[in-house]
PDB file of C-alpha atoms in Angstrom:
ATOM      1  CA  UNK A   1      30.360  10.899 -52.001  1.00 52.00           C
ATOM      2  CA  UNK A   2      27.709  13.597 -52.020  1.00 53.00           C
ATOM      3  CA  UNK A   3      24.415  11.820 -52.591  1.00 59.00           C
ATOM      4  CA  UNK A   4      22.672  15.185 -52.338  1.00 61.00           C
ATOM      5  CA  UNK A   5      24.039  16.705 -55.546  1.00 61.00           C
ATOM      6  CA  UNK A   6      22.106  19.961 -55.103  1.00 68.00           C
ATOM      7  CA  UNK A   7      23.678  20.626 -51.723  1.00 71.00           C
ATOM      8  CA  UNK A   8      26.380  23.282 -52.109  1.00 83.00           C
ATOM      9  CA  UNK A   9      27.919  22.839 -48.648  1.00 86.00           C
ATOM     10  CA  UNK A  10      29.179  19.806 -46.756  1.00 87.00           C
ATOM     11  CA  UNK A  11      30.067  19.885 -43.060  1.00 88.00           C
ATOM     12  CA  UNK A  12      31.696  16.926 -41.326  1.00 90.00           C
ATOM     13  CA  UNK A  13      31.691  16.488 -37.551  1.00 89.00           C
ATOM     14  CA  UNK A  14      33.526  13.862 -35.511  1.00 86.00           C
ATOM     15  CA  UNK A  15      32.565  14.248 -31.829  1.00 80.00           C
ATOM     16  CA  UNK A  16      35.391  13.527 -29.420  1.00 78.00           C
ATOM     17  CA  UNK A  17      33.183  13.262 -26.344  1.00 71.00           C
ATOM     18  CA  UNK A  18      29.591  12.646 -25.307  1.00 74.00           C
ATOM     19  CA  UNK A  19      28.673  16.314 -24.901  1.00 77.00           C
ATOM     20  CA  UNK A  20      26.739  18.257 -27.516  1.00 83.00           C
ATOM     21  CA  UNK A  21      29.023  19.226 -30.384  1.00 86.00           C
ATOM     22  CA  UNK A  22      27.855  22.398 -32.171  1.00 86.00           C
ATOM     23  CA  UNK A  23      27.404  21.989 -35.899  1.00 85.00           C
ATOM     24  CA  UNK A  24      25.630  25.259 -36.661  1.00 84.00           C
ATOM     25  CA  UNK A  25      25.623  27.475 -33.575  1.00 82.00           C
ATOM     26  CA  UNK A  26      22.283  29.228 -33.547  1.00 71.00           C
ATOM     27  CA  UNK A  27      22.299  29.892 -37.292  1.00 74.00           C
ATOM     28  CA  UNK A  28      19.415  29.097 -39.614  1.00 86.00           C
ATOM     29  CA  UNK A  29      20.467  26.378 -42.030  1.00 87.00           C
ATOM     30  CA  UNK A  30      18.713  24.312 -44.712  1.00 89.00           C
ATOM     31  CA  UNK A  31      19.742  20.671 -44.318  1.00 92.00           C
ATOM     32  CA  UNK A  32      19.213  18.469 -47.367  1.00 91.00           C
ATOM     33  CA  UNK A  33      20.132  15.290 -45.505  1.00 93.00           C
ATOM     34  CA  UNK A  34      22.907  13.750 -43.465  1.00 95.00           C
ATOM     35  CA  UNK A  35      24.880  10.580 -42.934  1.00 95.00           C
ATOM     36  CA  UNK A  36      26.208   9.042 -39.732  1.00 96.00           C
ATOM     37  CA  UNK A  37      28.997   6.466 -39.571  1.00 95.00           C
ATOM     38  CA  UNK A  38      30.059   4.369 -36.589  1.00 94.00           C
ATOM     39  CA  UNK A  39      33.833   4.114 -36.941  1.00 88.00           C
ATOM     40  CA  UNK A  40      34.445   2.423 -33.581  1.00 87.00           C
ATOM     41  CA  UNK A  41      34.636  -1.104 -32.250  1.00 81.00           C
ATOM     42  CA  UNK A  42      31.308  -0.972 -30.429  1.00 90.00           C
ATOM     43  CA  UNK A  43      27.714   0.145 -30.633  1.00 94.00           C
ATOM     44  CA  UNK A  44      26.902   3.831 -30.128  1.00 94.00           C
ATOM     45  CA  UNK A  45      23.792   5.991 -30.120  1.00 95.00           C
ATOM     46  CA  UNK A  46      23.773   8.963 -32.495  1.00 95.00           C
ATOM     47  CA  UNK A  47      21.627  12.015 -31.775  1.00 96.00           C
ATOM     48  CA  UNK A  48      20.959  15.157 -33.809  1.00 95.00           C
ATOM     49  CA  UNK A  49      19.271  17.944 -31.843  1.00 94.00           C
ATOM     50  CA  UNK A  50      18.642  21.685 -31.849  1.00 90.00           C
ATOM     51  CA  UNK A  51      21.370  23.999 -30.566  1.00 89.00           C
ATOM     52  CA  UNK A  52      19.415  25.578 -27.698  1.00 88.00           C
ATOM     53  CA  UNK A  53      19.634  25.804 -23.900  1.00 88.00           C
ATOM     54  CA  UNK A  54      16.997  23.042 -23.735  1.00 92.00           C
ATOM     55  CA  UNK A  55      17.645  21.109 -26.960  1.00 92.00           C
ATOM     56  CA  UNK A  56      14.947  19.257 -28.890  1.00 92.00           C
ATOM     57  CA  UNK A  57      15.967  15.866 -30.304  1.00 95.00           C
ATOM     58  CA  UNK A  58      15.365  15.791 -34.052  1.00 94.00           C
ATOM     59  CA  UNK A  59      16.730  12.317 -34.796  1.00 96.00           C
ATOM     60  CA  UNK A  60      18.372   9.491 -32.867  1.00 97.00           C
ATOM     61  CA  UNK A  61      19.481   5.961 -33.737  1.00 96.00           C
ATOM     62  CA  UNK A  62      21.475   3.078 -32.323  1.00 96.00           C
ATOM     63  CA  UNK A  63      24.460   2.512 -34.587  1.00 95.00           C
ATOM     64  CA  UNK A  64      26.035  -0.953 -34.734  1.00 95.00           C
ATOM     65  CA  UNK A  65      29.800  -1.258 -35.205  1.00 92.00           C
ATOM     66  CA  UNK A  66      31.153  -0.277 -38.635  1.00 92.00           C
ATOM     67  CA  UNK A  67      27.832   0.833 -40.142  1.00 95.00           C
ATOM     68  CA  UNK A  68      26.613   3.976 -41.859  1.00 95.00           C
ATOM     69  CA  UNK A  69      23.122   5.414 -42.091  1.00 95.00           C
ATOM     70  CA  UNK A  70      21.973   7.956 -44.683  1.00 95.00           C
ATOM     71  CA  UNK A  71      19.021  10.175 -43.763  1.00 94.00           C
ATOM     72  CA  UNK A  72      17.788  11.909 -46.952  1.00 92.00           C
ATOM     73  CA  UNK A  73      15.177  14.027 -45.151  1.00 91.00           C
ATOM     74  CA  UNK A  74      15.365  17.762 -45.862  1.00 91.00           C
ATOM     75  CA  UNK A  75      14.565  20.188 -43.051  1.00 92.00           C
ATOM     76  CA  UNK A  76      15.307  23.704 -41.888  1.00 91.00           C
ATOM     77  CA  UNK A  77      17.142  24.046 -38.579  1.00 89.00           C
ATOM     78  CA  UNK A  78      16.172  27.507 -37.377  1.00 88.00           C
ATOM     79  CA  UNK A  79      17.964  27.147 -34.027  1.00 87.00           C
ATOM     80  CA  UNK A  80      21.148  25.537 -35.331  1.00 89.00           C
ATOM     81  CA  UNK A  81      22.194  21.936 -34.747  1.00 91.00           C
ATOM     82  CA  UNK A  82      24.192  19.843 -32.294  1.00 93.00           C
ATOM     83  CA  UNK A  83      25.282  16.233 -32.537  1.00 94.00           C
ATOM     84  CA  UNK A  84      25.805  13.864 -29.621  1.00 93.00           C
ATOM     85  CA  UNK A  85      27.604  10.544 -29.519  1.00 93.00           C
ATOM     86  CA  UNK A  86      26.922   8.137 -26.639  1.00 93.00           C
ATOM     87  CA  UNK A  87      30.508   6.901 -26.925  1.00 90.00           C
ATOM     88  CA  UNK A  88      33.663   8.986 -27.315  1.00 88.00           C
ATOM     89  CA  UNK A  89      35.331   8.995 -30.746  1.00 89.00           C
ATOM     90  CA  UNK A  90      32.732   6.606 -32.155  1.00 92.00           C
ATOM     91  CA  UNK A  91      30.665   8.560 -34.656  1.00 94.00           C
ATOM     92  CA  UNK A  92      31.263  10.704 -37.697  1.00 94.00           C
ATOM     93  CA  UNK A  93      28.433  12.950 -38.948  1.00 94.00           C
ATOM     94  CA  UNK A  94      28.254  14.538 -42.416  1.00 94.00           C
ATOM     95  CA  UNK A  95      25.655  17.224 -43.144  1.00 93.00           C
ATOM     96  CA  UNK A  96      24.689  18.239 -46.687  1.00 92.00           C
ATOM     97  CA  UNK A  97      23.307  21.748 -46.446  1.00 90.00           C
ATOM     98  CA  UNK A  98      22.936  25.279 -47.711  1.00 86.00           C
ATOM     99  CA  UNK A  99      22.038  28.554 -46.103  1.00 77.00           C
ATOM    100  CA  UNK A 100      18.341  29.434 -45.999  1.00 66.00           C
ATOM    101  CA  UNK A 101      17.320  30.912 -49.334  1.00 57.00           C
ATOM    102  CA  UNK A 102      19.736  28.844 -51.379  1.00 52.00           C
TER     103      UNK A 102
END
């Protein structure tokens, strides 16, 4: 469910490889929080970073098998966002967000 009831938009991302997966390509976005779920049979590291040539890591965590983490920290991503999974097909990310100004 949407634990961030004031968030008008929800974007889900399931990376299929270990490369950076664009969530918001270069756009300014207001993130109200996000959740990460490990849907695989092994541990995986989840990373959320800026969508730039030299990305800045905003958040990272080691995710045990079959666990979910909710991160209810609002922030503005002025360079867009990417997600990275250390293991293919392991992680599902859900972002609760709106455009800047909403």
